[in-house]
CSV table of C-alpha atoms in Angstrom, one decimal:
chain,number,residue,atom,x,y,z
A,1,ASN,CA,270.0,149.9,116.3
A,2,ILE,CA,272.9,147.5,116.7
A,3,ILE,CA,272.9,147.5,120.5
A,4,GLY,CA,269.9,145.6,121.6
A,5,SER,CA,269.2,142.4,123.4
A,6,GLY,CA,272.0,140.4,121.7
A,7,ILE,CA,274.8,141.4,124.1
A,8,PHE,CA,272.7,140.2,127.0
A,9,ILE,CA,272.1,136.7,125.6
A,10,SER,CA,274.8,135.9,123.0
A,11,PRO,CA,277.8,135.8,125.4
A,12,LYS,CA,276.6,132.4,126.6
A,13,GLY,CA,276.3,131.0,123.1
A,14,VAL,CA,279.7,132.4,122.0
A,15,LEU,CA,281.4,130.9,125.0
A,16,GLU,CA,279.7,127.6,124.7
A,17,HIS,CA,280.8,127.1,121.1
A,18,SER,CA,284.2,128.6,121.3
A,19,GLY,CA,285.2,126.6,124.4
A,20,SER,CA,287.4,129.2,126.1
A,21,VAL,CA,287.3,132.8,127.4
A,22,GLY,CA,290.2,134.0,125.2
A,23,LEU,CA,288.7,132.6,122.0
A,24,ALA,CA,285.3,134.0,122.9
A,25,LEU,CA,286.8,137.5,123.2
A,26,ILE,CA,288.6,137.1,119.9
A,27,VAL,CA,285.3,136.1,118.2
A,28,TRP,CA,283.7,139.3,119.6
A,29,VAL,CA,286.4,141.5,118.1
A,30,LEU,CA,286.5,139.7,114.8
A,31,GLY,CA,282.7,139.8,114.6
A,32,GLY,CA,282.9,143.6,114.7
A,33,CYS,CA,285.6,143.6,112.0
A,34,ILE,CA,283.3,141.5,109.7
A,35,ALA,CA,280.4,143.8,110.4
A,36,ALA,CA,282.7,146.7,109.3
A,37,LEU,CA,283.6,145.0,106.0
A,38,GLY,CA,279.9,144.4,105.3
A,39,SER,CA,279.0,147.9,106.2
A,40,LEU,CA,281.5,149.4,103.7
A,41,CYS,CA,280.0,147.3,100.9
A,42,TYR,CA,276.5,148.5,101.9
A,43,ALA,CA,277.8,152.1,101.8
A,44,GLU,CA,278.7,151.6,98.1
A,45,LEU,CA,275.3,150.0,97.3
A,46,GLY,CA,273.5,152.7,99.3
A,47,VAL,CA,274.7,155.6,97.1
A,48,THR,CA,274.9,153.6,93.9
A,49,ILE,CA,271.3,152.4,94.2
A,50,PRO,CA,269.7,155.3,96.1
A,51,LYS,CA,266.6,153.6,97.3
A,52,SER,CA,265.3,152.9,100.8
A,53,GLY,CA,264.7,149.3,101.6
A,54,GLY,CA,268.2,147.9,102.1
A,55,ASP,CA,268.9,144.4,101.0
A,56,TYR,CA,265.5,143.9,99.5
A,57,SER,CA,265.8,146.9,97.2
A,58,TYR,CA,269.4,146.2,96.1
A,59,VAL,CA,268.8,142.5,95.4
A,60,THR,CA,265.6,143.3,93.5
A,61,GLU,CA,267.4,145.9,91.4
A,62,ILE,CA,270.4,143.7,90.6
A,63,PHE,CA,269.0,140.1,90.4
A,64,GLY,CA,265.3,140.7,89.6
A,65,GLY,CA,262.0,140.0,91.3
A,66,LEU,CA,262.5,136.3,92.2
A,67,VAL,CA,265.6,136.8,94.2
A,68,GLY,CA,264.3,139.9,95.9
A,69,PHE,CA,261.1,138.1,96.7
A,70,LEU,CA,263.0,135.2,98.3
A,71,LEU,CA,264.9,137.6,100.5
A,72,LEU,CA,261.7,139.3,101.5
A,73,TRP,CA,260.0,135.9,102.1
A,74,SER,CA,262.8,134.8,104.4
A,75,ALA,CA,262.8,138.1,106.2
A,76,VAL,CA,259.0,138.0,106.8
A,77,LEU,CA,258.8,134.3,107.7
A,78,ILE,CA,262.2,133.8,109.5
A,79,MET,CA,264.5,136.7,110.2
A,80,TYR,CA,262.2,139.3,111.8
A,81,PRO,CA,259.8,136.9,113.6
A,82,THR,CA,262.7,134.9,115.0
A,83,THR,CA,264.6,137.9,116.1
A,84,LEU,CA,261.4,139.2,117.8
A,85,ALA,CA,260.9,135.9,119.4
A,86,VAL,CA,264.4,135.8,120.8
A,87,ILE,CA,264.1,139.3,122.2
A,88,ALA,CA,260.7,138.6,123.7
A,89,LEU,CA,262.0,135.4,125.4
A,90,THR,CA,265.0,137.4,126.7
A,91,PHE,CA,262.6,139.9,128.2
A,92,SER,CA,260.5,137.3,129.9
A,93,ASN,CA,263.6,135.4,131.2
A,94,TYR,CA,265.0,138.6,132.8
A,95,VAL,CA,261.7,139.6,134.3
A,96,LEU,CA,261.1,136.1,135.7
A,97,GLN,CA,264.6,135.3,136.8
A,98,PRO,CA,264.3,137.1,140.2
A,99,VAL,CA,261.1,135.2,140.8
A,100,PHE,CA,262.8,131.8,140.1
A,101,PRO,CA,266.4,132.5,141.4
A,102,ASP,CA,267.4,128.8,141.8
A,103,CYS,CA,265.9,127.3,138.6
A,104,LEU,CA,264.9,128.1,135.1
A,105,PRO,CA,261.6,130.0,134.7
A,106,PRO,CA,258.8,127.6,133.6
A,107,TYR,CA,258.5,127.1,129.9
A,108,MET,CA,254.9,128.2,129.8
A,109,ALA,CA,255.4,131.2,132.0
A,110,THR,CA,258.2,132.6,129.6
A,111,ARG,CA,256.0,132.0,126.5
A,112,LEU,CA,252.9,133.5,128.0
A,113,LEU,CA,254.8,136.6,129.3
A,114,SER,CA,256.5,137.0,125.9
A,115,THR,CA,253.1,136.8,124.1
A,116,VAL,CA,251.5,139.3,126.4
A,117,CYS,CA,254.4,141.7,125.8
A,118,LEU,CA,254.1,141.2,122.0
A,119,LEU,CA,250.4,141.7,122.0
A,120,PHE,CA,250.6,144.9,124.1
A,121,LEU,CA,253.3,146.5,121.9
A,122,THR,CA,251.4,145.5,118.7
A,123,TRP,CA,248.4,147.3,120.1
A,124,VAL,CA,250.7,150.3,120.9
A,125,ASN,CA,252.0,150.4,117.3
A,126,CYS,CA,248.5,150.0,115.9
A,127,SER,CA,247.2,152.8,118.0
A,128,SER,CA,249.8,155.5,117.4
A,129,VAL,CA,253.1,156.0,115.6
A,130,ARG,CA,254.0,158.8,117.9
A,131,LEU,CA,253.4,156.7,121.0
A,132,ALA,CA,255.6,153.9,119.5
A,133,THR,CA,258.5,156.2,118.8
A,134,ARG,CA,258.2,157.8,122.3
A,135,ILE,CA,258.4,154.3,123.9
A,136,GLN,CA,261.5,153.6,121.7
A,137,ASP,CA,263.2,156.9,123.0
A,138,VAL,CA,262.5,156.2,126.6
A,139,PHE,CA,263.5,152.6,126.7
A,140,THR,CA,266.8,153.2,124.9
A,141,VAL,CA,267.9,154.6,128.2
A,142,GLY,CA,267.5,151.1,129.8
A,143,LYS,CA,270.0,149.4,127.5
A,144,LEU,CA,272.6,152.2,127.9
A,145,ALA,CA,272.2,152.2,131.7
A,146,ALA,CA,272.6,148.4,131.9
A,147,LEU,CA,275.7,148.2,129.7
A,148,GLY,CA,277.3,151.3,131.4
A,149,LEU,CA,276.7,149.7,134.8
A,150,ILE,CA,278.1,146.4,133.7
A,151,ILE,CA,281.3,147.9,132.2
A,152,VAL,CA,282.0,150.2,135.2
A,153,VAL,CA,281.5,147.5,137.8
A,154,GLY,CA,283.6,145.2,135.7
A,155,LEU,CA,286.5,147.7,135.4
A,156,VAL,CA,286.3,148.3,139.2
A,157,GLN,CA,286.7,144.5,139.7
A,158,ILE,CA,289.7,144.4,137.4
A,159,CYS,CA,291.3,147.4,139.3
A,160,LYS,CA,290.9,145.4,142.5
A,161,GLY,CA,292.9,142.6,141.0
A,162,ASN,CA,290.1,140.2,140.1
A,163,TYR,CA,291.2,139.3,136.6
A,164,GLU,CA,292.6,135.8,137.1
A,165,GLY,CA,290.2,134.4,134.5
A,166,LEU,CA,291.4,137.0,131.9
A,167,THR,CA,295.1,136.1,132.1
A,168,PRO,CA,296.3,134.3,128.9
A,169,GLN,CA,297.2,131.1,130.7
A,170,VAL,CA,293.7,130.8,132.1
A,171,ALA,CA,291.7,132.4,129.4
A,172,PHE,CA,292.9,129.9,126.7
A,173,GLU,CA,292.3,126.8,128.8
A,174,PHE,CA,289.8,125.0,126.6
A,175,SER,CA,287.0,123.0,128.3
A,176,ARG,CA,287.1,121.0,125.0
A,177,THR,CA,289.0,121.5,121.8
A,178,PRO,CA,286.6,123.4,119.5
A,179,SER,CA,286.1,122.3,115.9
A,180,VAL,CA,286.0,124.7,113.0
A,181,GLY,CA,282.3,124.2,112.8
A,182,GLN,CA,281.9,125.1,116.5
A,183,VAL,CA,283.9,128.3,116.0
A,184,ALA,CA,281.6,129.1,113.0
A,185,LEU,CA,278.6,128.7,115.3
A,186,ALA,CA,280.3,131.0,117.8
A,187,PHE,CA,280.5,133.7,115.1
A,188,LEU,CA,276.8,133.2,114.3
A,189,GLN,CA,276.0,133.8,117.9
A,190,ALA,CA,278.1,137.0,118.0
A,191,SER,CA,276.7,138.1,114.6
A,192,PHE,CA,273.2,138.2,116.2
A,193,ALA,CA,274.4,140.9,118.7
A,194,PHE,CA,275.9,142.9,115.7
A,195,SER,CA,272.8,142.6,113.6
A,196,GLY,CA,271.5,146.1,112.7
A,197,TRP,CA,274.6,147.4,111.0
A,198,ASN,CA,272.7,147.6,107.7
A,199,PHE,CA,269.6,149.4,109.0
A,200,LEU,CA,270.8,152.8,107.8
A,201,ASN,CA,270.4,151.5,104.3
A,202,TYR,CA,266.7,151.1,104.9
A,203,VAL,CA,266.3,154.9,104.9
A,204,THR,CA,269.0,155.9,102.4
A,205,GLU,CA,266.6,158.4,100.7
A,206,GLU,CA,266.2,160.4,104.0
A,207,VAL,CA,270.0,160.5,104.9
A,208,VAL,CA,271.5,163.9,104.5
A,209,GLU,CA,274.6,163.7,102.2
A,210,PRO,CA,274.8,159.9,102.1
A,211,ARG,CA,278.1,160.0,100.2
A,212,ARG,CA,279.7,161.6,103.3
A,213,ASN,CA,277.5,160.4,106.2
A,214,LEU,CA,277.2,156.6,105.3
A,215,PRO,CA,280.9,156.0,105.7
A,216,ARG,CA,281.1,158.3,108.6
A,217,ALA,CA,278.4,156.3,110.4
A,218,ILE,CA,280.4,153.2,109.7
A,219,TYR,CA,283.7,154.5,110.9
A,220,ILE,CA,282.2,155.8,114.2
A,221,SER,CA,279.6,153.2,115.1
A,222,ILE,CA,281.2,149.8,114.3
A,223,PRO,CA,284.4,150.4,116.3
A,224,LEU,CA,282.4,151.9,119.2
A,225,VAL,CA,280.0,149.0,119.4
A,226,THR,CA,282.8,146.5,119.1
A,227,PHE,CA,284.6,148.3,121.9
A,228,VAL,CA,281.5,148.3,124.1
A,229,TYR,CA,280.7,144.6,123.5
A,230,THR,CA,284.3,143.5,124.2
A,231,LEU,CA,284.4,145.5,127.5
A,232,THR,CA,281.0,144.1,128.5
A,233,ASN,CA,282.3,140.5,128.0
A,234,ILE,CA,285.5,141.3,129.9
A,235,ALA,CA,283.3,142.6,132.7
A,236,TYR,CA,281.3,139.4,132.7
A,237,PHE,CA,284.5,137.2,132.8
A,238,SER,CA,286.0,139.4,135.6
A,239,ALA,CA,283.1,138.4,137.9
A,240,MET,CA,282.0,134.9,136.7
A,241,SER,CA,283.8,131.7,135.8
A,242,PRO,CA,283.0,130.1,132.4
A,243,GLU,CA,281.0,127.5,134.2
A,244,GLU,CA,278.9,130.1,136.0
A,245,LEU,CA,278.2,132.0,132.8
A,246,LEU,CA,277.2,128.9,130.9
A,247,SER,CA,274.8,127.8,133.7
A,248,SER,CA,273.1,131.2,133.9
A,249,ASN,CA,269.9,131.7,132.1
A,250,ALA,CA,270.2,135.5,132.4
A,251,VAL,CA,273.9,136.5,132.4
A,252,ALA,CA,273.4,140.1,133.4
A,253,VAL,CA,271.2,139.1,136.4
A,254,THR,CA,273.8,136.7,137.6
A,255,PHE,CA,276.5,139.4,137.2
A,256,GLY,CA,274.4,141.8,139.3
A,257,GLU,CA,273.7,139.3,142.0
A,258,LYS,CA,277.4,138.7,142.4
A,259,LEU,CA,278.6,142.3,142.5
A,260,LEU,CA,275.7,144.7,143.2
A,261,GLY,CA,274.3,143.2,146.4
A,262,MET,CA,271.1,144.9,147.4
A,263,PHE,CA,271.1,146.9,144.2
A,264,SER,CA,271.2,143.8,142.0
A,265,VAL,CA,267.5,144.4,141.2
A,266,ILE,CA,268.6,147.2,139.0
A,267,MET,CA,270.1,144.8,136.4
A,268,PRO,CA,267.0,142.7,135.5
A,269,ILE,CA,265.0,145.9,135.4
A,270,SER,CA,267.5,147.6,133.0
A,271,VAL,CA,267.8,144.6,130.7
A,272,ALA,CA,264.0,144.2,130.7
A,273,LEU,CA,263.6,147.8,129.7
A,274,SER,CA,266.2,147.3,127.0
A,275,THR,CA,264.5,144.2,125.5
A,276,PHE,CA,261.1,145.8,125.8
A,277,GLY,CA,262.3,148.7,123.6
A,278,GLY,CA,264.0,146.2,121.3
A,279,ILE,CA,260.7,144.4,120.7
A,280,ASN,CA,259.0,147.7,120.0
A,281,GLY,CA,261.7,148.7,117.5
A,282,TYR,CA,261.7,145.4,115.6
A,283,LEU,CA,257.9,145.4,115.4
A,284,PHE,CA,258.0,148.9,114.0
A,285,THR,CA,260.7,148.0,111.4
A,286,SER,CA,259.4,144.6,110.3
A,287,SER,CA,255.9,145.9,109.7
A,288,ARG,CA,257.4,148.6,107.4
A,289,LEU,CA,259.2,145.9,105.5
A,290,CYS,CA,255.9,144.0,105.0
A,291,PHE,CA,254.3,147.3,104.0
A,292,SER,CA,257.1,148.0,101.4
A,293,GLY,CA,256.9,144.5,100.0
A,294,ALA,CA,253.1,144.8,99.6
A,295,ARG,CA,253.5,148.1,97.7
A,296,GLU,CA,255.9,146.4,95.3
A,297,GLY,CA,253.3,143.7,94.6
A,298,HIS,CA,255.3,141.0,96.4
A,299,LEU,CA,252.9,140.5,99.3
A,300,PRO,CA,249.1,140.7,99.6
A,301,SER,CA,247.8,144.3,99.0
A,302,LEU,CA,246.1,144.3,102.4
A,303,LEU,CA,249.6,144.6,104.0
A,304,ALA,CA,250.1,148.0,102.2
A,305,MET,CA,247.0,149.5,103.9
A,306,ILE,CA,246.9,151.8,106.9
A,307,HIS,CA,244.3,152.8,109.5
A,308,PHE,CA,242.2,155.6,108.1
A,309,LYS,CA,242.7,157.7,111.2
A,310,ASN,CA,245.9,156.6,113.0
A,311,CYS,CA,247.8,156.0,109.7
A,312,THR,CA,249.4,152.8,111.2
A,313,PRO,CA,249.9,149.7,109.1
A,314,ILE,CA,247.7,147.5,111.2
A,315,PRO,CA,247.5,144.4,108.8
A,316,ALA,CA,251.3,144.4,108.5
A,317,LEU,CA,251.7,144.7,112.3
A,318,LEU,CA,249.2,141.8,112.9
A,319,CYS,CA,251.1,139.7,110.4
A,320,CYS,CA,254.4,140.2,112.2
A,321,CYS,CA,252.9,139.6,115.6
A,322,THR,CA,251.2,136.3,114.5
A,323,ALA,CA,254.4,135.0,112.8
A,324,THR,CA,256.4,135.8,116.0
A,325,ILE,CA,253.9,134.0,118.3
A,326,VAL,CA,254.2,130.9,116.1
A,327,ILE,CA,258.0,131.0,116.3
A,328,LEU,CA,257.8,131.4,120.1
A,329,CYS,CA,256.1,128.0,120.4
A,330,ILE,CA,258.8,126.2,118.3
A,331,GLY,CA,262.3,126.6,119.6
A,332,GLU,CA,264.8,127.4,122.4
A,333,THR,CA,266.6,130.7,122.4
A,334,HIS,CA,270.1,129.8,121.4
A,335,ASN,CA,268.9,127.5,118.6
A,336,LEU,CA,266.7,130.3,117.3
A,337,ILE,CA,269.8,132.6,117.2
A,338,ASN,CA,271.7,130.1,115.1
A,339,TYR,CA,268.6,129.8,112.9
A,340,VAL,CA,268.2,133.6,112.3
A,341,SER,CA,271.9,134.3,112.1
A,342,PHE,CA,272.4,131.7,109.3
A,343,ILE,CA,269.6,133.3,107.2
A,344,ASN,CA,270.9,136.8,108.0
A,345,TYR,CA,274.4,135.9,106.8
A,346,LEU,CA,272.9,134.2,103.7
A,347,SER,CA,271.1,137.4,102.7
A,348,TYR,CA,274.1,139.6,103.4
A,349,GLY,CA,276.3,137.3,101.2
A,350,VAL,CA,273.8,137.4,98.3
A,351,THR,CA,273.6,141.2,98.6
A,352,ILE,CA,277.4,141.7,98.6
A,353,ALA,CA,277.8,139.2,95.7
A,354,GLY,CA,275.3,141.4,93.9
A,355,LEU,CA,277.7,144.3,94.4
A,356,LEU,CA,280.4,142.4,92.5
A,357,TYR,CA,277.9,141.3,89.8
A,358,TYR,CA,276.7,144.9,89.4
A,359,ARG,CA,280.2,146.1,88.9
A,360,TRP,CA,280.6,143.6,86.1
A,361,LYS,CA,277.2,144.2,84.6
A,362,LYS,CA,277.4,148.0,84.7
A,363,PRO,CA,281.1,149.0,84.9
A,364,LYS,CA,280.5,152.5,83.7
A,365,LEU,CA,277.8,153.3,86.3
A,366,TYR,CA,278.8,156.3,88.4
A,367,ARG,CA,279.6,155.2,92.0
A,368,PRO,CA,280.1,158.1,94.5
A,369,ILE,CA,281.6,155.5,96.9
A,370,LYS,CA,283.6,152.6,95.5
A,371,VAL,CA,285.3,150.3,97.9
A,372,ASN,CA,288.5,148.3,97.1
A,373,LEU,CA,287.6,144.9,95.6
A,374,LEU,CA,289.4,143.2,98.5
A,375,VAL,CA,286.6,144.3,100.9
A,376,PRO,CA,283.7,142.5,99.3
A,377,VAL,CA,286.0,139.5,98.3
A,378,SER,CA,287.3,139.2,101.9
A,379,TYR,CA,283.7,139.3,103.2
A,380,LEU,CA,282.5,136.7,100.8
A,381,LEU,CA,285.4,134.3,101.6
A,382,PHE,CA,284.6,134.6,105.3
A,383,TRP,CA,280.9,134.3,104.5
A,384,ALA,CA,281.4,131.1,102.5
A,385,LEU,CA,283.5,129.5,105.2
A,386,LEU,CA,281.2,130.5,108.0
A,387,LEU,CA,278.0,129.2,106.2
A,388,GLY,CA,279.7,126.0,105.0
A,389,PHE,CA,281.0,125.0,108.4
A,390,SER,CA,277.7,126.1,110.1
A,391,LEU,CA,275.8,123.9,107.7
A,392,TYR,CA,278.2,121.0,108.4
A,393,SER,CA,277.8,121.5,112.2
A,394,GLU,CA,274.1,122.2,112.4
A,395,PRO,CA,272.6,120.7,109.2
A,396,VAL,CA,269.1,120.5,110.6
A,397,VAL,CA,268.9,124.1,111.7
A,398,CYS,CA,270.5,125.5,108.6
A,399,GLY,CA,268.8,123.1,106.3
A,400,VAL,CA,265.3,123.9,107.6
A,401,GLY,CA,266.1,127.6,107.1
A,402,LEU,CA,267.2,127.0,103.4
A,403,VAL,CA,264.1,124.9,102.8
A,404,ILE,CA,261.8,127.6,104.2
A,405,MET,CA,263.5,130.2,102.0
A,406,LEU,CA,263.1,128.0,98.9
A,407,THR,CA,259.4,127.5,99.6
A,408,GLY,CA,259.2,131.1,98.4
A,409,VAL,CA,259.9,129.9,94.8
A,410,PRO,CA,256.5,128.3,94.1
A,411,VAL,CA,254.8,131.1,96.1
A,412,TYR,CA,256.5,133.7,93.8
A,413,PHE,CA,255.4,132.0,90.6
A,414,LEU,CA,251.9,131.3,91.8
A,415,GLY,CA,251.3,134.5,93.7
A,416,VAL,CA,253.3,137.2,91.9
A,417,HIS,CA,254.4,136.0,88.5
A,418,TRP,CA,251.2,134.3,87.4
A,419,LYS,CA,249.0,137.2,86.3
A,420,THR,CA,246.2,135.2,84.6
A,421,LYS,CA,244.7,133.5,87.6
A,422,PRO,CA,241.1,132.2,87.5
A,423,LYS,CA,238.4,134.8,88.3
A,424,CYS,CA,237.3,132.9,91.4
A,425,ILE,CA,240.7,133.4,93.0
A,426,TYR,CA,240.6,137.1,92.4
A,427,ASP,CA,237.1,137.2,93.7
A,428,PHE,CA,238.1,135.4,96.9
A,429,ILE,CA,241.1,137.7,97.4
A,430,GLU,CA,238.9,140.7,96.9
A,431,SER,CA,236.3,139.5,99.3
A,432,ALA,CA,238.9,138.6,102.0
A,433,THR,CA,240.6,142.0,101.6
A,434,TYR,CA,237.2,143.7,101.9
A,435,VAL,CA,236.4,141.9,105.1
A,436,ALA,CA,239.8,142.6,106.6
A,437,GLN,CA,239.5,146.3,105.6
A,438,ARG,CA,236.2,146.5,107.5
A,439,LEU,CA,237.6,144.7,110.6
A,440,CYS,CA,240.8,146.8,110.8
A,441,PHE,CA,239.4,150.1,109.3
A,442,VAL,CA,242.3,150.3,106.8
A,443,VAL,CA,242.6,151.9,103.4
A,444,PHE,CA,245.3,152.4,100.8
A,445,PRO,CA,247.4,155.6,101.7
A,446,GLN,CA,247.5,158.4,99.3
A,447,PHE,CA,251.2,159.2,98.5
A,448,ASP,CA,252.6,162.4,97.3
A,449,PRO,CA,254.5,161.8,94.1
A,450,ILE,CA,258.2,161.4,94.7
A,451,GLU,CA,260.6,161.8,91.8
A,452,ILE,CA,263.6,159.6,92.1
A,453,SER,CA,266.3,160.1,89.4
A,454,PRO,CA,267.0,157.0,87.4
A,455,ILE,CA,270.3,155.1,87.9
A,456,GLU,CA,272.3,156.2,84.9
A,457,GLU,CA,275.8,155.5,83.5
A,458,TRP,CA,278.4,158.2,83.9
A,459,PRO,CA,281.2,157.1,81.5
A,460,ASN,CA,283.3,160.2,82.0
A,461,LYS,CA,283.3,160.3,85.8
A,462,SER,CA,285.8,158.7,88.0
A,463,SER,CA,284.6,157.1,91.2
A,464,ASP,CA,285.8,158.0,94.6
A,465,THR,CA,287.1,155.3,96.8
A,466,LEU,CA,287.0,154.4,100.5
A,467,SER,CA,289.9,152.0,100.3
A,468,GLY,CA,291.8,152.8,97.1
A,469,ASN,CA,291.0,152.2,93.5
A,470,SER,CA,289.7,148.7,92.6
C-alpha cells in the first residue's frame, strides 16, 4: 500500500524545497524513520483498541464523536479526494508525456483524461468487487517493474562511473540556502510517498495474531520501502542533473528517455499502470471509509447502502468520485501534495496524542504492545515542528486545510448531534434517500452479528514492550 504514485512525483517536490541532492536524500531517509515511529505507535493502538477503521476508530474511542467526525470529515473532503486527484493527474501526465515530449501536456487534456480514468474505475468498483481486486493485483506488477527497472539501470550507471552528482562536494551544493520552512515542506512532499504505513490498522480485526504480526509488518516493510525509495532517488540523480529533474513533468519518463533508448516507452507505460492501480486502490479504500462512517451515523445513511445484487457501496463510490473531480479542477499537483500531507500529518499527530492521553486516562488498561514513551513523544515533537514551519511557509495552503476541517464542527452539531430536527427535514432526507435508492438499486446490508469483546482494564497484568518499559 505504501508504494504507489508518490515515488514517481514527490522527488521533484523534495528536491525543489530542499535545494540540494544531498539534503533531498537525507529527507527521504528521515521520512522513513518518522514513518517507522508513527507505525510503532499505531501498533500499540491497534491491539489496545482492537477495532478496524484506523485513525477514525481510535480518535472516536479516545476523544469522542466530535473529534472522530472532524477526522472523518477531513478524510472524506480532503485527504482521499486530493490523493486520488494527485494520482489521477500523475497517470494522465505520464500517459500524455510521450505525446507532448517538448512541452507540458495541455491543462484540459490532463484533467479530461484523469476524469475519464476516475469514471471508468468508479464504474468497475460499482460493478464488481472481484473485478476491482483483480485489477489491483494485475496493476501492482506495473509499479514493481517500473521501480525495479529504475534501480537496476541506475546502479549500472553508477558502476560505469556516472556518479559525479552524488559525490559529497557536488551533492551538497545548494542552488539556494533552504529555510527551515522549506525543509519542512520537503518532508511533507516525502511524506506523501510514505502515506499508507497506517493502512494495516484499518483491518486490525482481520489480522492474524496482531500482537506479533503488526510489529513484524513494521520492522519488515518500513526499512524495505525506505531502502527502495532511497535507491530510486539515487538512480534518478545518477542520470539527471538537479536542473533536469526540476524541469521534468514526468521524472521517470525523462529518466527512461536518457538511459533506455528505444525501450524508453516501457517507463511511461509502467508508471501509468502503477498509477492506474493506485487510483483503483484508493477508490476502493476511501469508499469503505465513507461506508463505515455512515454506519456509525456520522455520514448520511445512504452511504452505508450497497447494490442489492453486486454488493458494492455505489453511493459511497459516487461520493468519492464526485469529490475527486471537484478537487481536480482546483489545484496543481505539488500544491495538492502539500495540502493533503499537511492534513495527513495533522490527523496522525492527533491520533498519537490520543495514545498518550489514553495512557493517562486508563493507566491500568492491558496493552499487549506498549512502546517506550520516547517513541510517541519524539514523533509529536517532530510533528509540531513540521506543521508549525509548514504553516509559516505556506499559510494559505495549510490555513485553507484547517478551515475546511473546522467547517465540520457546525456540520457535526447540526447533522449528527441535533436529534430533534423538524419533521420536514427528516421527510426531505427520507424522500431524497428513497429516490437515490431507486436510482442506484441499493439497500442496507444485512450483517451477521459480530461479537467484539469490550476494552477492559487488566490491573494485574504487565504489558509487553517494543522498546523497553515506559
